PDB file of C-alpha atoms in Angstrom:
ATOM      1  CA  UNK A  30       6.113-100.261  98.682  1.00  0.00           C
ATOM      2  CA  UNK A  31       3.566-103.100  98.694  1.00  0.00           C
ATOM      3  CA  UNK A  32       3.450-105.972  96.184  1.00  0.00           C
ATOM      4  CA  UNK A  33       0.250-105.832  94.110  1.00  0.00           C
ATOM      5  CA  UNK A  34       0.211-109.639  93.862  1.00  0.00           C
ATOM      6  CA  UNK A  35       0.573-110.922  97.417  1.00  0.00           C
ATOM      7  CA  UNK A  36       0.391-107.709  99.460  1.00  0.00           C
ATOM      8  CA  UNK A  37       3.823-108.290 100.974  1.00  0.00           C
ATOM      9  CA  UNK A  38       5.973-105.383 102.087  1.00  0.00           C
ATOM     10  CA  UNK A  39       9.135-107.387 101.327  1.00  0.00           C
ATOM     11  CA  UNK A  40       9.858-105.699  98.007  1.00  0.00           C
ATOM     12  CA  UNK A  41      13.163-104.265  96.818  1.00  0.00           C
ATOM     13  CA  UNK A  42      14.245-102.387  93.729  1.00  0.00           C
ATOM     14  CA  UNK A  43      15.657-104.656  91.018  1.00  0.00           C
ATOM     15  CA  UNK A  44      19.029-102.821  90.855  1.00  0.00           C
ATOM     16  CA  UNK A  45      19.347-103.283  94.625  1.00  0.00           C
ATOM     17  CA  UNK A  46      18.600-107.013  94.306  1.00  0.00           C
ATOM     18  CA  UNK A  47      21.148-107.402  91.495  1.00  0.00           C
ATOM     19  CA  UNK A  48      23.842-105.733  93.621  1.00  0.00           C
ATOM     20  CA  UNK A  49      23.171-108.001  96.625  1.00  0.00           C
ATOM     21  CA  UNK A  50      25.781-110.755  97.075  1.00  0.00           C
ATOM     22  CA  UNK A  51      23.172-113.286  98.215  1.00  0.00           C
ATOM     23  CA  UNK A  52      21.147-112.877  95.016  1.00  0.00           C
ATOM     24  CA  UNK A  53      24.315-113.251  92.942  1.00  0.00           C
ATOM     25  CA  UNK A  54      25.072-116.570  94.663  1.00  0.00           C
ATOM     26  CA  UNK A  55      21.577-117.990  94.178  1.00  0.00           C
ATOM     27  CA  UNK A  56      21.293-116.834  90.545  1.00  0.00           C
ATOM     28  CA  UNK A  57      18.526-114.285  91.017  1.00  0.00           C
ATOM     29  CA  UNK A  58      20.751-111.412  89.871  1.00  0.00           C
ATOM     30  CA  UNK A  59      21.389-113.253  86.601  1.00  0.00           C
ATOM     31  CA  UNK A  60      17.667-113.889  86.112  1.00  0.00           C
ATOM     32  CA  UNK A  61      16.984-110.148  86.593  1.00  0.00           C
ATOM     33  CA  UNK A  62      19.887-108.965  84.419  1.00  0.00           C
ATOM     34  CA  UNK A  63      19.297-105.820  82.421  1.00  0.00           C
ATOM     35  CA  UNK A  64      21.398-106.978  79.469  1.00  0.00           C
ATOM     36  CA  UNK A  65      23.917-109.634  78.511  1.00  0.00           C
ATOM     37  CA  UNK A  66      27.459-109.241  79.726  1.00  0.00           C
ATOM     38  CA  UNK A  67      29.942-107.899  77.218  1.00  0.00           C
ATOM     39  CA  UNK A  68      33.710-108.084  77.093  1.00  0.00           C
ATOM     40  CA  UNK A  69      35.389-105.104  78.696  1.00  0.00           C
ATOM     41  CA  UNK A  70      38.148-103.063  77.114  1.00  0.00           C
ATOM     42  CA  UNK A  71      40.604-104.919  79.340  1.00  0.00           C
ATOM     43  CA  UNK A  72      39.352-108.281  78.019  1.00  0.00           C
ATOM     44  CA  UNK A  73      39.723-107.104  74.437  1.00  0.00           C
ATOM     45  CA  UNK A  74      43.248-105.836  75.114  1.00  0.00           C
ATOM     46  CA  UNK A  75      44.185-109.081  76.856  1.00  0.00           C
ATOM     47  CA  UNK A  76      42.858-111.180  73.956  1.00  0.00           C
ATOM     48  CA  UNK A  77      44.806-109.023  71.499  1.00  0.00           C
ATOM     49  CA  UNK A  78      48.043-109.461  73.464  1.00  0.00           C
ATOM     50  CA  UNK A  79      47.481-113.223  73.780  1.00  0.00           C
ATOM     51  CA  UNK A  80      46.872-113.536  70.051  1.00  0.00           C
ATOM     52  CA  UNK A  81      49.921-111.470  69.165  1.00  0.00           C
ATOM     53  CA  UNK A  82      52.135-113.550  71.484  1.00  0.00           C
ATOM     54  CA  UNK A  83      50.940-116.738  69.778  1.00  0.00           C
ATOM     55  CA  UNK A  84      51.404-115.172  66.333  1.00  0.00           C
ATOM     56  CA  UNK A  85      54.916-114.184  67.443  1.00  0.00           C
ATOM     57  CA  UNK A  86      55.599-117.839  68.215  1.00  0.00           C
ATOM     58  CA  UNK A  87      54.603-118.675  64.663  1.00  0.00           C
ATOM     59  CA  UNK A  88      56.990-115.988  63.374  1.00  0.00           C
ATOM     60  CA  UNK A  89      59.756-117.416  65.592  1.00  0.00           C
ATOM     61  CA  UNK A  90      59.103-120.882  64.158  1.00  0.00           C
ATOM     62  CA  UNK A  91      59.286-119.508  60.627  1.00  0.00           C
ATOM     63  CA  UNK A  92      62.500-117.645  61.420  1.00  0.00           C
ATOM     64  CA  UNK A  93      63.963-120.832  62.911  1.00  0.00           C
ATOM     65  CA  UNK A  94      63.110-122.638  59.692  1.00  0.00           C
ATOM     66  CA  UNK A  95      64.891-119.974  57.630  1.00  0.00           C
ATOM     67  CA  UNK A  96      67.935-120.088  59.891  1.00  0.00           C
ATOM     68  CA  UNK A  97      68.213-123.872  59.861  1.00  0.00           C
ATOM     69  CA  UNK A  98      67.193-124.368  56.210  1.00  0.00           C
ATOM     70  CA  UNK A  99      64.009-126.248  57.120  1.00  0.00           C
ATOM     71  CA  UNK A 100      61.302-125.161  54.664  1.00  0.00           C
ATOM     72  CA  UNK A 101      58.589-127.070  56.516  1.00  0.00           C
ATOM     73  CA  UNK A 102      59.180-124.935  59.635  1.00  0.00           C
ATOM     74  CA  UNK A 103      59.287-121.782  57.530  1.00  0.00           C
ATOM     75  CA  UNK A 104      56.025-122.504  55.731  1.00  0.00           C
ATOM     76  CA  UNK A 105      54.264-123.900  58.802  1.00  0.00           C
ATOM     77  CA  UNK A 106      55.383-121.047  61.050  1.00  0.00           C
ATOM     78  CA  UNK A 107      54.366-118.433  58.480  1.00  0.00           C
ATOM     79  CA  UNK A 108      50.929-119.964  58.001  1.00  0.00           C
ATOM     80  CA  UNK A 109      50.469-120.291  61.760  1.00  0.00           C
ATOM     81  CA  UNK A 110      51.435-116.649  62.326  1.00  0.00           C
ATOM     82  CA  UNK A 111      49.057-115.364  59.640  1.00  0.00           C
ATOM     83  CA  UNK A 112      46.206-117.575  60.859  1.00  0.00           C
ATOM     84  CA  UNK A 113      46.677-116.471  64.471  1.00  0.00           C
ATOM     85  CA  UNK A 114      46.953-112.803  63.481  1.00  0.00           C
ATOM     86  CA  UNK A 115      43.745-112.896  61.427  1.00  0.00           C
ATOM     87  CA  UNK A 116      41.938-114.919  64.103  1.00  0.00           C
ATOM     88  CA  UNK A 117      42.954-112.433  66.780  1.00  0.00           C
ATOM     89  CA  UNK A 118      41.708-109.474  64.751  1.00  0.00           C
ATOM     90  CA  UNK A 119      38.375-111.231  64.082  1.00  0.00           C
ATOM     91  CA  UNK A 120      37.887-112.039  67.782  1.00  0.00           C
ATOM     92  CA  UNK A 121      38.792-108.534  69.006  1.00  0.00           C
ATOM     93  CA  UNK A 122      36.555-106.827  66.430  1.00  0.00           C
ATOM     94  CA  UNK A 123      33.670-109.175  67.289  1.00  0.00           C
ATOM     95  CA  UNK A 124      34.043-108.351  70.972  1.00  0.00           C
ATOM     96  CA  UNK A 125      34.024-104.643  70.109  1.00  0.00           C
ATOM     97  CA  UNK A 126      30.808-104.989  68.113  1.00  0.00           C
ATOM     98  CA  UNK A 127      29.209-107.020  70.903  1.00  0.00           C
ATOM     99  CA  UNK A 128      30.131-104.330  73.426  1.00  0.00           C
ATOM    100  CA  UNK A 129      28.649-101.597  71.221  1.00  0.00           C
ATOM    101  CA  UNK A 130      25.344-103.492  70.864  1.00  0.00           C
ATOM    102  CA  UNK A 131      25.097-104.027  74.623  1.00  0.00           C
ATOM    103  CA  UNK A 132      25.843-100.365  75.369  1.00  0.00           C
ATOM    104  CA  UNK A 133      23.240 -99.186  72.842  1.00  0.00           C
ATOM    105  CA  UNK A 134      20.591-101.432  74.399  1.00  0.00           C
ATOM    106  CA  UNK A 135      21.338-100.356  77.960  1.00  0.00           C
ATOM    107  CA  UNK A 136      20.387 -96.794  77.192  1.00  0.00           C
ATOM    108  CA  UNK A 137      16.933 -98.004  76.021  1.00  0.00           C
ATOM    109  CA  UNK A 138      16.212-100.113  79.086  1.00  0.00           C
ATOM    110  CA  UNK A 139      17.897 -98.292  81.947  1.00  0.00           C
ATOM    111  CA  UNK A 140      14.791 -96.392  83.055  1.00  0.00           C
ATOM    112  CA  UNK A 141      12.617 -99.525  82.816  1.00  0.00           C
ATOM    113  CA  UNK A 142      15.072-101.628  84.806  1.00  0.00           C
ATOM    114  CA  UNK A 143      15.532 -99.010  87.528  1.00  0.00           C
ATOM    115  CA  UNK A 144      11.765 -98.580  88.000  1.00  0.00           C
ATOM    116  CA  UNK A 145      11.091-102.311  88.523  1.00  0.00           C
ATOM    117  CA  UNK A 146      10.640-103.936  91.945  1.00  0.00           C
ATOM    118  CA  UNK A 147      11.063-107.554  93.020  1.00  0.00           C
ATOM    119  CA  UNK A 148       8.792-109.164  95.616  1.00  0.00           C
ATOM    120  CA  UNK A 149      10.550-111.800  97.711  1.00  0.00           C
ATOM    121  CA  UNK A 150       7.200-113.172  98.895  1.00  0.00           C
ATOM    122  CA  UNK A 151       5.777-114.217  95.538  1.00  0.00           C
ATOM    123  CA  UNK A 152       9.043-114.103  93.523  1.00  0.00           C
ATOM    124  CA  UNK A 153       7.686-111.672  90.965  1.00  0.00           C
ATOM    125  CA  UNK A 154       8.648-108.376  89.352  1.00  0.00           C
ATOM    126  CA  UNK A 155       6.318-105.407  88.977  1.00  0.00           C
ATOM    127  CA  UNK A 156       6.351-101.706  88.190  1.00  0.00           C
ATOM    128  CA  UNK A 157       4.469 -99.357  90.509  1.00  0.00           C
ATOM    129  CA  UNK A 158       1.718 -97.573  88.632  1.00  0.00           C
ATOM    130  CA  UNK A 159       1.470-100.283  85.979  1.00  0.00           C
ATOM    131  CA  UNK A 160       3.813 -98.733  83.435  1.00  0.00           C
ATOM    132  CA  UNK A 161       5.455 -99.973  81.255  1.00  0.00           C
ATOM    133  CA  UNK A 162       3.555-103.190  81.986  1.00  0.00           C
ATOM    134  CA  UNK A 163       0.573-104.123  84.109  1.00  0.00           C
ATOM    135  CA  UNK A 164       0.654-106.978  86.590  1.00  0.00           C
ATOM    136  CA  UNK A 165       3.391-109.291  87.734  1.00  0.00           C
ATOM    137  CA  UNK A 166       6.181-110.938  85.768  1.00  0.00           C
ATOM    138  CA  UNK A 167       8.340-113.873  86.746  1.00  0.00           C
ATOM    139  CA  UNK A 168      12.081-113.142  86.783  1.00  0.00           C
ATOM    140  CA  UNK A 169      12.359-115.092  83.519  1.00  0.00           C
ATOM    141  CA  UNK A 170       9.598-113.038  81.872  1.00  0.00           C
ATOM    142  CA  UNK A 171      11.245-109.866  83.153  1.00  0.00           C
ATOM    143  CA  UNK A 172      14.616-110.888  81.690  1.00  0.00           C
ATOM    144  CA  UNK A 173      13.032-111.680  78.338  1.00  0.00           C
ATOM    145  CA  UNK A 174      11.157-108.367  78.370  1.00  0.00           C
ATOM    146  CA  UNK A 175      14.281-106.345  79.218  1.00  0.00           C
ATOM    147  CA  UNK A 176      16.588-108.114  76.751  1.00  0.00           C
ATOM    148  CA  UNK A 177      14.144-107.954  73.846  1.00  0.00           C
ATOM    149  CA  UNK A 178      13.400-104.308  74.646  1.00  0.00           C
ATOM    150  CA  UNK A 179      17.135-103.651  74.375  1.00  0.00           C
ATOM    151  CA  UNK A 180      17.446-105.621  71.124  1.00  0.00           C
ATOM    152  CA  UNK A 181      19.224-108.620  72.691  1.00  0.00           C
ATOM    153  CA  UNK A 182      16.495-111.187  72.035  1.00  0.00           C
ATOM    154  CA  UNK A 183      18.840-113.333  69.951  1.00  0.00           C
ATOM    155  CA  UNK A 184      21.277-113.602  72.887  1.00  0.00           C
ATOM    156  CA  UNK A 185      18.757-115.059  75.330  1.00  0.00           C
ATOM    157  CA  UNK A 186      19.749-118.442  76.661  1.00  0.00           C
ATOM    158  CA  UNK A 187      17.794-121.427  75.401  1.00  0.00           C
ATOM    159  CA  UNK A 188      15.720-121.770  78.613  1.00  0.00           C
ATOM    160  CA  UNK A 189      14.291-118.258  78.062  1.00  0.00           C
ATOM    161  CA  UNK A 190      13.224-118.785  74.436  1.00  0.00           C
ATOM    162  CA  UNK A 191      10.023-120.584  75.476  1.00  0.00           C
ATOM    163  CA  UNK A 192       9.035-118.049  78.173  1.00  0.00           C
ATOM    164  CA  UNK A 193       5.777-116.373  77.212  1.00  0.00           C
ATOM    165  CA  UNK A 194       5.057-112.803  78.169  1.00  0.00           C
ATOM    166  CA  UNK A 195       1.573-111.742  79.240  1.00  0.00           C
ATOM    167  CA  UNK A 196      -0.658-110.340  76.479  1.00  0.00           C
ATOM    168  CA  UNK A 197      -0.175-106.665  75.767  1.00  0.00           C
ATOM    169  CA  UNK A 198       3.587-106.545  76.346  1.00  0.00           C
ATOM    170  CA  UNK A 199       5.381-105.818  73.106  1.00  0.00           C
ATOM    171  CA  UNK A 200       8.797-107.426  72.991  1.00  0.00           C
ATOM    172  CA  UNK A 201      11.122-105.523  70.762  1.00  0.00           C
ATOM    173  CA  UNK A 202      13.325-102.464  70.688  1.00  0.00           C
ATOM    174  CA  UNK A 203      11.216 -99.469  71.600  1.00  0.00           C
ATOM    175  CA  UNK A 204       8.099-101.581  72.214  1.00  0.00           C
ATOM    176  CA  UNK A 205       7.794-103.086  68.711  1.00  0.00           C
ATOM    177  CA  UNK A 206       6.783-106.700  68.179  1.00  0.00           C
ATOM    178  CA  UNK A 207       9.974-108.786  67.836  1.00  0.00           C
ATOM    179  CA  UNK A 208       8.907-112.405  68.497  1.00  0.00           C
ATOM    180  CA  UNK A 209      12.093-113.175  70.458  1.00  0.00           C
TER     181      UNK A 209
END
């Protein structure tokens, strides 16, 4: 494989670059990420357990207030337990929704991401044959293209909001104009 920009033979597939430990250390893997990270099922379970333990402390405080005839402890502990329970449910459900959005987007971009190559010589990303885009993209342009294609344009970090894509590349789910 030869880079169409600089003619270098030092090109590697983007998934290979993202799996390389050196590119993880220098941040290149993050700049070529297919989609935003999402909480795993383990993270969600851990957050649920943490929240329930804290809510249990609120229940224990309320029970202590009942036992010792201290209404302030009873009321405060009850309110704390309810607040922590509701907060935990909101956080866990939000993480579940976020995970579902990321998984739905990955199916749309997987083929695009796997067909892209990175040139170490000119620090650019390209697709052999010119599809789905023609020419070279910077890693930042590539990340914006992939994330907006997957429907994650709103989750792009602030430094990527001002990155302009070359004319002719539609930036939205399924190739629709999204203005991310």
